[in-house]
XYZ file of N, CA, C and O in Angstrom:
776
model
N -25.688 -121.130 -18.268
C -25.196 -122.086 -17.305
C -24.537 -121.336 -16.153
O -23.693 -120.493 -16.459
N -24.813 -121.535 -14.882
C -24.220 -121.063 -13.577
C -23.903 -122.250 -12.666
O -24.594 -123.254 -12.492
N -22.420 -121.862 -11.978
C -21.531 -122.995 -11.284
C -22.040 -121.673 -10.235
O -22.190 -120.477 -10.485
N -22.280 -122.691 -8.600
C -21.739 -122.281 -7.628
C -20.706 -122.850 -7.011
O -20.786 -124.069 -6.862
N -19.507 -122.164 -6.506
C -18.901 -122.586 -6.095
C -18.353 -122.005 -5.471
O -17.673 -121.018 -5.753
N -18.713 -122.998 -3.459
C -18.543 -122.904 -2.433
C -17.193 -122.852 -1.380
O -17.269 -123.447 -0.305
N -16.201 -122.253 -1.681
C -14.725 -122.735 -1.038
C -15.453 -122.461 0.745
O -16.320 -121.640 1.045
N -14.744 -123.455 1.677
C -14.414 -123.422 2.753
C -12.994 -123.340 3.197
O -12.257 -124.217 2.747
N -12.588 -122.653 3.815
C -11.347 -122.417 4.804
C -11.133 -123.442 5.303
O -12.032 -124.155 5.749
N -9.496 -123.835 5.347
C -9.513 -125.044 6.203
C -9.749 -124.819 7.611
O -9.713 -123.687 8.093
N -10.027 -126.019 8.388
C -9.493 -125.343 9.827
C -7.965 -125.427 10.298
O -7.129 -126.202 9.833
N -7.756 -124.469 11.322
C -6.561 -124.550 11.886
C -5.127 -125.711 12.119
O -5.209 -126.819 12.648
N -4.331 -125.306 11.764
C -3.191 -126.173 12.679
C -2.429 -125.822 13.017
O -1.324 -126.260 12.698
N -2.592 -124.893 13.800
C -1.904 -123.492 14.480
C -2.157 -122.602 15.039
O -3.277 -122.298 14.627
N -1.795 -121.752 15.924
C -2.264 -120.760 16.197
C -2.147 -119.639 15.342
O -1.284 -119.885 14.500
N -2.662 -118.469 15.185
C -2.924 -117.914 14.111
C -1.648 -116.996 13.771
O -1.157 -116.878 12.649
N -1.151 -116.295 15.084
C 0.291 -115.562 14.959
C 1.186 -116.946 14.555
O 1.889 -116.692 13.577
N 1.336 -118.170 14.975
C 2.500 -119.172 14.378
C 2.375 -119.942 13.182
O 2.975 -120.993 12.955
N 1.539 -119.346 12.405
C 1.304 -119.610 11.001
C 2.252 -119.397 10.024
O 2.547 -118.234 9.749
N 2.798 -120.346 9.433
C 4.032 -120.535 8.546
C 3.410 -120.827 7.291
O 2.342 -121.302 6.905
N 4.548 -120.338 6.754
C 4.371 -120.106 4.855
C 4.310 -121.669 4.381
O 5.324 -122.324 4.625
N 3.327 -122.274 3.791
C 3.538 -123.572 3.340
C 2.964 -124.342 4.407
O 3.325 -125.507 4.234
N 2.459 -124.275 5.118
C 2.371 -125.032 6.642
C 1.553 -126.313 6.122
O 0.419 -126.371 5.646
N 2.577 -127.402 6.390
C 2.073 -129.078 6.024
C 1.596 -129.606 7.188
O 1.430 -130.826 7.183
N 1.240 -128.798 8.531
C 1.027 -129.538 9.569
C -0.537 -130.160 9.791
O -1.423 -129.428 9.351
N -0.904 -131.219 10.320
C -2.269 -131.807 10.203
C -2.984 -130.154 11.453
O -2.447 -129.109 11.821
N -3.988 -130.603 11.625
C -5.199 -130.278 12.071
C -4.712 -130.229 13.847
O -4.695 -131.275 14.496
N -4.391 -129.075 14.387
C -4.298 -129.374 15.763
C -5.814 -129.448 16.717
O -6.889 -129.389 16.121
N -5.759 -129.583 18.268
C -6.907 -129.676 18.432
C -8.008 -128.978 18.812
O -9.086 -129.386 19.243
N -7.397 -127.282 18.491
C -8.433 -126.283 18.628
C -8.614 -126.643 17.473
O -9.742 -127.136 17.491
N -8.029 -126.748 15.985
C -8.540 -126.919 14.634
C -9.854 -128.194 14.678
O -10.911 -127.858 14.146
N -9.807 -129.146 15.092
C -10.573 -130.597 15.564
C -11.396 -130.003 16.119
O -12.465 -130.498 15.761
N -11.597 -129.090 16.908
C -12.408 -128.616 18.087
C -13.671 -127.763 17.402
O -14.853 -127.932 17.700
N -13.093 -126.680 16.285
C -13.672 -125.887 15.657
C -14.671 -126.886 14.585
O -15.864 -126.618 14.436
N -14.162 -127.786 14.040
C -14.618 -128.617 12.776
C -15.889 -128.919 13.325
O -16.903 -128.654 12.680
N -15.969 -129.631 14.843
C -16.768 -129.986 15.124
C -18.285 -129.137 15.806
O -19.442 -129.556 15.807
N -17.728 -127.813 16.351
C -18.771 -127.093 16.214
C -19.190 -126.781 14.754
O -20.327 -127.108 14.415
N -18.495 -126.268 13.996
C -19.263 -125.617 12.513
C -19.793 -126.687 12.173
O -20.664 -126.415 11.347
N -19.732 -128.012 12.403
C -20.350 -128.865 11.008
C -21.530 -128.755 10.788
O -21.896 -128.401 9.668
N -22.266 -128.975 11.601
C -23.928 -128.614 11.632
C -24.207 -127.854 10.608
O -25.164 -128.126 9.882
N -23.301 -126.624 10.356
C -24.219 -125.713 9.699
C -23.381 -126.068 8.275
O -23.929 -125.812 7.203
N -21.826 -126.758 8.308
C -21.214 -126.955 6.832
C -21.356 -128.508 6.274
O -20.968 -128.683 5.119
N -21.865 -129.621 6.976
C -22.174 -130.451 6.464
C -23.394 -130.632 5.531
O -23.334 -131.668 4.869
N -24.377 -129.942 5.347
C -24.835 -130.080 4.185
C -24.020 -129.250 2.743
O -24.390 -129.245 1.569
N -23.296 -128.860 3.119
C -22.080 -128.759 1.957
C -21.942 -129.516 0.962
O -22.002 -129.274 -0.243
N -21.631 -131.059 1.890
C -21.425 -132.576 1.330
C -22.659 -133.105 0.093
O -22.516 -134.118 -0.591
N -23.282 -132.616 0.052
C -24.779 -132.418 -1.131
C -24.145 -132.145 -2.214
O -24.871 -132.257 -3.202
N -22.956 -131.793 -2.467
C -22.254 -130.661 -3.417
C -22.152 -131.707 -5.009
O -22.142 -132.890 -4.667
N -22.098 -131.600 -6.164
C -22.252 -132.531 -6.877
C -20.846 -132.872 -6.855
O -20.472 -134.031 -7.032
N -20.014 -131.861 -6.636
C -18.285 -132.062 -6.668
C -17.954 -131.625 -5.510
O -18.697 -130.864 -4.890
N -16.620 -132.095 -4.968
C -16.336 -131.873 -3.811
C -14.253 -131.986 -3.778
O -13.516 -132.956 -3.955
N -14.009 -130.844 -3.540
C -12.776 -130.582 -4.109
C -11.804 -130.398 -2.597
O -12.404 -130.295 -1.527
N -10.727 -130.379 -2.631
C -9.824 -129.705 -1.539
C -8.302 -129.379 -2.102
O -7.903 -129.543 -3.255
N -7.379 -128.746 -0.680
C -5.938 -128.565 -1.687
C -5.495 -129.311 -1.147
O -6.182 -129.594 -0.166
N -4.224 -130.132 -1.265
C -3.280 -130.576 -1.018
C -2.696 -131.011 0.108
O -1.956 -131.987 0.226
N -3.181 -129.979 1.232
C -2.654 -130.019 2.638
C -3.030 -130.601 3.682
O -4.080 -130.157 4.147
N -2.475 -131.584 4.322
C -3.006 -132.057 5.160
C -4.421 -131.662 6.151
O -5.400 -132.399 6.266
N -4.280 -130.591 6.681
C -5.597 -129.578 7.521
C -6.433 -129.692 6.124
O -7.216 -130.641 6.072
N -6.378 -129.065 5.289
C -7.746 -129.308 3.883
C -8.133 -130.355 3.723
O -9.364 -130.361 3.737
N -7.664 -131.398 3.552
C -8.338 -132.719 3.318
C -8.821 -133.140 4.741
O -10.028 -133.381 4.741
N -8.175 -133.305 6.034
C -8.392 -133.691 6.841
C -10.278 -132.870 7.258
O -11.381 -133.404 7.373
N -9.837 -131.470 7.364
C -11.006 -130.876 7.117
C -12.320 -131.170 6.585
O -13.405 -131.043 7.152
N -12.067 -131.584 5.407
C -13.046 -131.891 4.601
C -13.976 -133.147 4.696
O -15.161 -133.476 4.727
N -12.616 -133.676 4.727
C -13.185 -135.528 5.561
C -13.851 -135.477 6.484
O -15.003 -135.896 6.377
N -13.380 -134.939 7.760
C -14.105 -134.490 8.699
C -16.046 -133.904 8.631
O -17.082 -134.131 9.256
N -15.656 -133.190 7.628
C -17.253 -133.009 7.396
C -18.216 -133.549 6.085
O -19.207 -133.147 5.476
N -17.123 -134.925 6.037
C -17.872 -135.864 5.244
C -17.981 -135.073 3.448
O -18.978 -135.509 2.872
N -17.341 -134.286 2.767
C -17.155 -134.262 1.789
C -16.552 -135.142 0.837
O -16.929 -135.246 -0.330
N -15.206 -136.040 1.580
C -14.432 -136.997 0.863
C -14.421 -136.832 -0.250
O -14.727 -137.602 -1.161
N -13.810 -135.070 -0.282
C -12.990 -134.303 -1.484
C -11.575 -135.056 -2.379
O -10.726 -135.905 -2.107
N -11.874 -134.284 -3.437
C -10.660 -135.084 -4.462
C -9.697 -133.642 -4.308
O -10.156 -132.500 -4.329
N -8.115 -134.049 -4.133
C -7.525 -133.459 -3.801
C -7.357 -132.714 -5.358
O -7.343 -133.170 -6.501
N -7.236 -131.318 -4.781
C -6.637 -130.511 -6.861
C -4.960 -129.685 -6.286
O -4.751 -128.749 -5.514
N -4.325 -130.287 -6.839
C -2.895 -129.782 -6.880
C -3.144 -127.900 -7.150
O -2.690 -126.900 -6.593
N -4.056 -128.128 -8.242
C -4.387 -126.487 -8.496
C -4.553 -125.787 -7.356
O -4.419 -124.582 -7.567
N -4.762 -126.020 -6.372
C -5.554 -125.324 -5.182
C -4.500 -125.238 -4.355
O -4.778 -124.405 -3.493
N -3.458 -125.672 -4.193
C -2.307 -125.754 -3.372
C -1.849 -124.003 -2.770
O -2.087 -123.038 -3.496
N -1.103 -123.812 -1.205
C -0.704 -122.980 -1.498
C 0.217 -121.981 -1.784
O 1.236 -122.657 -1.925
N 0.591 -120.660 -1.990
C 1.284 -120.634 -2.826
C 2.537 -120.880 -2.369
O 2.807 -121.033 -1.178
N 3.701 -120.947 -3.709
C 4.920 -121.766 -3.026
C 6.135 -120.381 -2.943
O 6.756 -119.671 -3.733
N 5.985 -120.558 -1.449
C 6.974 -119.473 -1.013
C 8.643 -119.476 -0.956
O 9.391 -118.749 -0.303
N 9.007 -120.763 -2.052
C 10.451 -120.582 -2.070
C 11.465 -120.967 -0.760
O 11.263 -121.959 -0.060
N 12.604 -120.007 -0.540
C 13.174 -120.568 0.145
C 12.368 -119.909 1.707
O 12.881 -120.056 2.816
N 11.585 -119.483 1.563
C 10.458 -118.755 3.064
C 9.650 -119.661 3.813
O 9.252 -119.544 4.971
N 9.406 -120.863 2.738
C 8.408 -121.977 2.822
C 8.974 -122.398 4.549
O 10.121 -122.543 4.972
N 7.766 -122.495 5.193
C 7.993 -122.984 7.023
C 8.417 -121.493 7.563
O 8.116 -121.438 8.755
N 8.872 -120.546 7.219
C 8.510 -119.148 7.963
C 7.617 -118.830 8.441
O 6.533 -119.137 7.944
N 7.707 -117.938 9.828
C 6.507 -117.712 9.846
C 7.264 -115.727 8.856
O 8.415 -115.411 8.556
N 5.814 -114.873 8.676
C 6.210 -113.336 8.461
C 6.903 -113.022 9.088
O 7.971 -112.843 8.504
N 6.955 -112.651 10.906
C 8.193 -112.494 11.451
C 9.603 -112.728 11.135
O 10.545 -111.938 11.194
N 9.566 -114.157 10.732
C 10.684 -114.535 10.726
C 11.363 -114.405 9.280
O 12.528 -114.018 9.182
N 10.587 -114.744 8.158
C 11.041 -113.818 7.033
C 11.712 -112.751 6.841
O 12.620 -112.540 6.037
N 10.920 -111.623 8.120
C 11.262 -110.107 7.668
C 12.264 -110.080 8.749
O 12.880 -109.027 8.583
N 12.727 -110.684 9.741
C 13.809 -111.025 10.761
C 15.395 -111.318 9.589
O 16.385 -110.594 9.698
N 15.331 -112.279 8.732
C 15.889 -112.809 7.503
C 16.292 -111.831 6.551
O 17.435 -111.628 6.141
N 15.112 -111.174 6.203
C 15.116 -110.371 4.717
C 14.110 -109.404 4.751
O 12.977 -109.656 4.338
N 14.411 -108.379 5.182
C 13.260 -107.476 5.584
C 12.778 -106.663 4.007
O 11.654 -106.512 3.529
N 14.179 -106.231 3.465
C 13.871 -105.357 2.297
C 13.284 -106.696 1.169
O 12.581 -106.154 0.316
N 13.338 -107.695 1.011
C 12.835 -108.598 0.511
C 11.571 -108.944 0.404
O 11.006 -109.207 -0.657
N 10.892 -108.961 1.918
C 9.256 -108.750 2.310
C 8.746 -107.853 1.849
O 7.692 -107.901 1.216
N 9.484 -106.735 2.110
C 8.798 -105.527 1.619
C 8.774 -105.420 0.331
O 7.664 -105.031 -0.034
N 9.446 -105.577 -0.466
C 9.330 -105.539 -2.179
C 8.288 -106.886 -2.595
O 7.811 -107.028 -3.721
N 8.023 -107.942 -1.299
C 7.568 -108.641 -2.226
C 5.738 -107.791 -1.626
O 4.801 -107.509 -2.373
N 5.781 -107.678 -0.723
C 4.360 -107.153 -0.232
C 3.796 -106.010 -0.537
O 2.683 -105.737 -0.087
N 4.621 -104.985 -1.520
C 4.535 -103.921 -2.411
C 4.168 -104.141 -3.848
O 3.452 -103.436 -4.558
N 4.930 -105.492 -4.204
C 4.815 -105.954 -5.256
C 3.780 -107.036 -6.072
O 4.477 -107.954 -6.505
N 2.430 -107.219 -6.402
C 2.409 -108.493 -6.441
C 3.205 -109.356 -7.575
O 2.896 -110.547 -7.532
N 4.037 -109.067 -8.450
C 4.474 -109.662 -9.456
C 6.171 -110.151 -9.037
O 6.988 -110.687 -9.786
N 6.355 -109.719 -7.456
C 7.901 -109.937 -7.118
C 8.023 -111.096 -6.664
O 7.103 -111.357 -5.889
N 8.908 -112.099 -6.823
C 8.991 -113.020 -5.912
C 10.536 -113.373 -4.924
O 11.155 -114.432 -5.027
N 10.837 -112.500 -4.218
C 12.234 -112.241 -4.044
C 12.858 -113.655 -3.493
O 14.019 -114.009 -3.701
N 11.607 -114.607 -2.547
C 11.821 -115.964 -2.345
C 12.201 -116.606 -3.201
O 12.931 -117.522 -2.825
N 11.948 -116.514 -4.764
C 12.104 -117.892 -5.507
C 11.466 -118.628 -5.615
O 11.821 -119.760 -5.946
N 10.009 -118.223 -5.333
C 9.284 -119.213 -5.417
C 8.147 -118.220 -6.253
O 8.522 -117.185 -6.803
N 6.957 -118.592 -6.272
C 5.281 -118.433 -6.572
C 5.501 -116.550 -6.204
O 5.594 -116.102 -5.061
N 5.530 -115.971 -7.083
C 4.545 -114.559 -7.318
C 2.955 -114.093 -6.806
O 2.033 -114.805 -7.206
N 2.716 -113.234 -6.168
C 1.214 -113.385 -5.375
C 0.731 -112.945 -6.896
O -0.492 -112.977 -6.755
N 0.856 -112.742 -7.604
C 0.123 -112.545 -8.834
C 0.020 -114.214 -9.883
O -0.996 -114.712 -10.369
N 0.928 -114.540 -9.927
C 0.774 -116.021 -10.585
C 0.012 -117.067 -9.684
O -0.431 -118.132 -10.114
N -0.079 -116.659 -8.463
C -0.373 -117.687 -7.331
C -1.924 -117.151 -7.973
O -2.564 -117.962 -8.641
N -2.417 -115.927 -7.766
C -3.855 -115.563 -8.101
C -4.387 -116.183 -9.518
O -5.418 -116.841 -9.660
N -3.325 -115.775 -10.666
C -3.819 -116.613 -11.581
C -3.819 -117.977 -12.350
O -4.173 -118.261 -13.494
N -3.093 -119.017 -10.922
C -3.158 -120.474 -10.947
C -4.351 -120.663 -10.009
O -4.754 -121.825 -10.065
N -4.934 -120.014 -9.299
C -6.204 -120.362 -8.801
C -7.480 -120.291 -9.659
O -8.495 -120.930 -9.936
N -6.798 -119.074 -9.931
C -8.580 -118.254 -11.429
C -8.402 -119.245 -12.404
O -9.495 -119.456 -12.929
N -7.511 -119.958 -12.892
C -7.377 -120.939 -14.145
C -8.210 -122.312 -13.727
O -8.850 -123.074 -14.452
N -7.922 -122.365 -12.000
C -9.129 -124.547 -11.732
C -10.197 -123.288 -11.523
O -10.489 -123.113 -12.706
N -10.810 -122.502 -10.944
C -11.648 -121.588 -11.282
C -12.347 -121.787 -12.426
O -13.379 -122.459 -12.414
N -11.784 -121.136 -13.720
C -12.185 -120.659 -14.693
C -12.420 -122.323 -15.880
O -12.776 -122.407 -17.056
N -12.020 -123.405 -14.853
C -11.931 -124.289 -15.761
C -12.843 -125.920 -14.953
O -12.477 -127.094 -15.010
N -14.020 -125.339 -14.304
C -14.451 -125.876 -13.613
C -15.438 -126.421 -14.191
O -15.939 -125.511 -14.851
N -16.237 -127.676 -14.407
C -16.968 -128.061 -15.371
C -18.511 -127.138 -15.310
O -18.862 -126.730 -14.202
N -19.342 -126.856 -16.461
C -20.034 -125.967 -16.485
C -21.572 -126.524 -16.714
O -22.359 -126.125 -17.572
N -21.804 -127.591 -15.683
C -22.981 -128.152 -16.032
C -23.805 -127.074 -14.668
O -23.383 -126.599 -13.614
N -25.748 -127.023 -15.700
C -26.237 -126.321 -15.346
C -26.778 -126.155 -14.145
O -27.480 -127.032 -13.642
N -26.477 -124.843 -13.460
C -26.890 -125.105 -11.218
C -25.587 -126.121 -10.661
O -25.564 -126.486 -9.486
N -24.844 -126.404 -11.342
C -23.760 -127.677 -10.704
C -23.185 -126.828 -9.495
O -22.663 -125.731 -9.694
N -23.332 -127.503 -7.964
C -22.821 -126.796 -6.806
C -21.479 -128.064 -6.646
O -21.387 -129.286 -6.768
N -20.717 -127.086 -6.357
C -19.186 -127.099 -5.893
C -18.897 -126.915 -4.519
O -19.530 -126.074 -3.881
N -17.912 -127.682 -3.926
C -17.429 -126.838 -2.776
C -15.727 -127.645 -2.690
O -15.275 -128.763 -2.940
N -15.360 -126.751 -2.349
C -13.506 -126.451 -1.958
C -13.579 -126.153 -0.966
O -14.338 -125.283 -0.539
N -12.485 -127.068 -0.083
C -12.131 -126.637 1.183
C -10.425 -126.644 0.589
O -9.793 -127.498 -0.034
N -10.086 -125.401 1.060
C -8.691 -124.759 0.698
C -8.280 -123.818 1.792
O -9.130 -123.395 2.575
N -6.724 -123.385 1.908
C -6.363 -122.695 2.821
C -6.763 -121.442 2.480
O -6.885 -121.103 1.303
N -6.981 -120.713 3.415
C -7.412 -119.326 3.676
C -6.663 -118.565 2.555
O -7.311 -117.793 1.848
N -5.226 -118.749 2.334
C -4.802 -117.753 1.081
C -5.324 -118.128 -0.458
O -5.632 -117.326 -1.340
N -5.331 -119.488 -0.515
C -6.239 -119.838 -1.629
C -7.567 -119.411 -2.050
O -7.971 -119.035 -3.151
N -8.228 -119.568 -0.796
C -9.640 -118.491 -0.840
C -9.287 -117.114 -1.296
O -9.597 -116.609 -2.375
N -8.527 -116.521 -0.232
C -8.616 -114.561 -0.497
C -8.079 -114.745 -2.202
O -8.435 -113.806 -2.913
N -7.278 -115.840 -2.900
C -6.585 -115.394 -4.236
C -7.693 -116.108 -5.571
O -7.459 -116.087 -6.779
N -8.982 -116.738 -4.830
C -9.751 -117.066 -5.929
C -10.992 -115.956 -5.850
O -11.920 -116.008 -6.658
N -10.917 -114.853 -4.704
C -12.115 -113.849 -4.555
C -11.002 -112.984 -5.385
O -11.359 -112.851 -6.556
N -10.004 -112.487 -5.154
C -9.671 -111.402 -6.306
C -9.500 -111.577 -7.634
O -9.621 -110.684 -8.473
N -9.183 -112.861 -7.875
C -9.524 -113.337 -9.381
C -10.859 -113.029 -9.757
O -11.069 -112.180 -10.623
N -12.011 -113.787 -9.050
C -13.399 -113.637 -9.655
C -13.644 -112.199 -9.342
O -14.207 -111.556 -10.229
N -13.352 -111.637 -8.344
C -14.193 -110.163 -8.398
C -13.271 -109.288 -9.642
O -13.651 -108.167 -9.979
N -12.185 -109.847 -10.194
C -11.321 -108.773 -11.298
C -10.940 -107.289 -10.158
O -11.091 -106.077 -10.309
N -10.180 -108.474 -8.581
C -9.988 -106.697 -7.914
C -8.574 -106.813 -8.389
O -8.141 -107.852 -8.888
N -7.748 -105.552 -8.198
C -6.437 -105.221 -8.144
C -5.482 -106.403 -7.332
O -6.033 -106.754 -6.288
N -4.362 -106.988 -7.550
C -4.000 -108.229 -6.826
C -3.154 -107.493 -5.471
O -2.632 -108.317 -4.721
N -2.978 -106.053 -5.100
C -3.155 -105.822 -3.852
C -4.128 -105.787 -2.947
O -3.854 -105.484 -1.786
N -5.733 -106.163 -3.419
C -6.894 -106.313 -2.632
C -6.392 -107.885 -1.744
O -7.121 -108.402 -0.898
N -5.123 -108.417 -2.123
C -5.133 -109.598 -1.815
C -5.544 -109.668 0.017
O -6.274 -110.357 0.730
N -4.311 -108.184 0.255
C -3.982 -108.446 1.631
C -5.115 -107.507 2.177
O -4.704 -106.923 3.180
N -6.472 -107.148 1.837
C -7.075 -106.677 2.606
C -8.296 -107.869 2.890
O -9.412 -107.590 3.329
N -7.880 -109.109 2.578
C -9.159 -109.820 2.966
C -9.041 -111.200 3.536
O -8.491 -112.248 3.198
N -9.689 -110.833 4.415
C -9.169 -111.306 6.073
C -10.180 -113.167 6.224
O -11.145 -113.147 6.987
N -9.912 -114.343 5.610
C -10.410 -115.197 5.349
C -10.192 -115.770 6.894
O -9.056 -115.697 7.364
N -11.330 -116.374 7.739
C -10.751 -117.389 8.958
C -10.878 -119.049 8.855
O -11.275 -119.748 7.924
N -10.628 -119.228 9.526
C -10.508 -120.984 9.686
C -12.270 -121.065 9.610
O -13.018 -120.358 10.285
N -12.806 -122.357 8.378
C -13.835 -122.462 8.840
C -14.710 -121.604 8.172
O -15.789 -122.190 8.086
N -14.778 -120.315 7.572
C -15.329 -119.642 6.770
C -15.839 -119.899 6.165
O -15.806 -121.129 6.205
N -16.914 -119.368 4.885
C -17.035 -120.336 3.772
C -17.419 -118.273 3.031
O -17.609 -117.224 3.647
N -17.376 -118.534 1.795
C -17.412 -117.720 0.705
C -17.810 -118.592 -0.809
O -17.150 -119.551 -1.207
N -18.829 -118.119 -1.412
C -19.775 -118.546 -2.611
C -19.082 -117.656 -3.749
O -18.745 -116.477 -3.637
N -18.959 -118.400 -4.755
C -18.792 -117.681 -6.246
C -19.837 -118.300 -7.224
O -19.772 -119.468 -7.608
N -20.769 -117.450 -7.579
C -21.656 -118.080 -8.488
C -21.936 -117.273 -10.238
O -22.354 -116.127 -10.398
N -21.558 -118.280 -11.387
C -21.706 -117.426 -12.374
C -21.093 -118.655 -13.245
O -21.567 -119.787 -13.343
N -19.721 -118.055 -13.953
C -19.678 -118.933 -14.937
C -17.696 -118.937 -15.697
O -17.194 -117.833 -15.907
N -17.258 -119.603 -15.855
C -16.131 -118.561 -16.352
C -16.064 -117.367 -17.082
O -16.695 -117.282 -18.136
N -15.282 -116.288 -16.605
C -14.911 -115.184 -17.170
C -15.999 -114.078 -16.385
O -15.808 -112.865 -16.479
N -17.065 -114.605 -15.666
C -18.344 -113.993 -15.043
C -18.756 -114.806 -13.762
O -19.337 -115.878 -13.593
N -18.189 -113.805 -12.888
C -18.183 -114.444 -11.519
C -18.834 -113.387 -10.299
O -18.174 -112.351 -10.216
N -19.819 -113.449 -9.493
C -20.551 -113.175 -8.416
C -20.377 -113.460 -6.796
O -20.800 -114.489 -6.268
N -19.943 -112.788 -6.342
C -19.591 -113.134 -5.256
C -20.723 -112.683 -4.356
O -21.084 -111.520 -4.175
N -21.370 -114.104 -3.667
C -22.396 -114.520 -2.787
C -22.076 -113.903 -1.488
O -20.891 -114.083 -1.209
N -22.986 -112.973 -0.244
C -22.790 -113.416 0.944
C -23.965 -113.892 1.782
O -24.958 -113.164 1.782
N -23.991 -114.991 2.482
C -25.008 -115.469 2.907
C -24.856 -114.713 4.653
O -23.845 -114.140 5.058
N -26.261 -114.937 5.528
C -26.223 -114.197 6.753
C -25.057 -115.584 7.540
O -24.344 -115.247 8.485
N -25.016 -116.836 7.096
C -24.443 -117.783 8.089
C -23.029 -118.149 7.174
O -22.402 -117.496 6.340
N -22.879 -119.277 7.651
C -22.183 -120.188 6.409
C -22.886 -120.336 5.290
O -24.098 -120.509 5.418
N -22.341 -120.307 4.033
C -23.340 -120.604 2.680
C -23.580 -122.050 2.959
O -22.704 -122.855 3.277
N -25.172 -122.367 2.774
C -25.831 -123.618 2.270
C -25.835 -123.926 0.990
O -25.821 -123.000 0.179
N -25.855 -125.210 0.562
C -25.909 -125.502 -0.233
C -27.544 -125.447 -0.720
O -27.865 -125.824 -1.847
C-alpha cells in the first residue's frame, strides 16, 4: 500500500521579513494575488481523495481558495512558540538573544516555553505516520511552510537541524509517497499533480 501525500504551503499574510511566530493573520493581498496565479497548476490538487489543512487562517483560507474545502487537523498546526508567539526573529533575539541561540543550536530546547523544534517534528511525523493507508490514496495538506520543512525531515529520517536548511515558499507544493515508517520524497519539474 502507498499514500501520496501532497502538502502545499500556505500563501502569504505577510511580507516575508514581517513574519511572526504563530502568525493568525488571514491572507493579505499579495497572498490573494499569488493563490490566484498558482491555481491553474494546484487546483487539480482538489481530485485528492482527502483534503487536509492546519489551523490557520491563511491555510484554510488557502485551500478554499483553490477549492479543496480541507478538514482542518489541529495536528498540523504551527509550532507553539510560547511566550515568542507574534515575534517576529528579530524581535525575539532583540528580547533574548542567548535564548534564540540555544534554542536554534538546539533542537530539543525550548527556552520560550512552548513546542521544542524536535517535538514540533515529531507531532507532525505522528498525522504523517497515521494517515489512512488505503491503496494509491492521494492526499493533499495545505500547511504553513514550517509544518512542511518539519514533515520532510521526519519522512526523509534527516537530522532535526536539516530543519533550518530548507527553504519552503508560499505556494510550494512537496510530495511524500510510501507508507508509514517508509517515506519518499517526490520532486516534480512544476507543482506536483495529482
Amino acid at each position: 500500500m502507498q499514500l501520496r501525500v501532497t502538502f502545499v504551503a500556505a500563501a502569504r499574510s505577510s511580507p516575508l521579513l514581517a513574519e511572526r511566530f504563530g502568525d493568525d493573520r488571514p491572507l493579505d493581498q499579495e497572498g490573494w494575488d499569488e493563490v490566484q496565479r498558482a491555481a491553474p497548476v494546484l487546483l487539480p490538487l482538489a481530485a485528492a481523495e482527502l483534503r487536509y489543512c492546519s489551523p490557520t487562517p491563511r491555510s484554510r483560507a488557502t485551500g478554499d481558495a483553490l477549492g479543496y474545502t480541507p478538514l482542518v487537523q489541529p495536528a498540523l498546526r504551527d509550532c507553539d512558540m510560547g511566550r515568542w508567539q507574534g515575534f517576529t526573529l528579530g524581535e525575539a533575539m532583540a528580547r533574548e538573544p542567548e535564548a534564540v541561540d540555544a534554542w536554534l543550536a538546539d533542537p530539543g530546547s525550548a527556552p520560550h516555553g512552548g513546542e521544542s523544534l524536535l517535538a514540533f517534528i515529531q507531532r507532525v511525523g505522528g498525522w504523517l505516520e497515521t494517515r489512512p493507508a488505503d491503496d494509491s490514496c492521494k492526499i493533499v495538506a495545505v500547511a504553513e511552510p514550517a509544518v512542511v520543512r518539519a514533515a520532510l525531515v521526519y519522512a526523509l529520517k534527516a537530522p532535526p537541524s536539516t530543519y533550518w536548511n530548507i527553504d519552503v515558499r508560499p505556494l510550494s507544493t512537496a510530495t511524500l509517497m510510501g507508507r508509514a515508517g517508509r517515506w519518499n520524497l517526490r520532486l516534480d519539474g512544476q507543482w506536483a499533480r495529482v
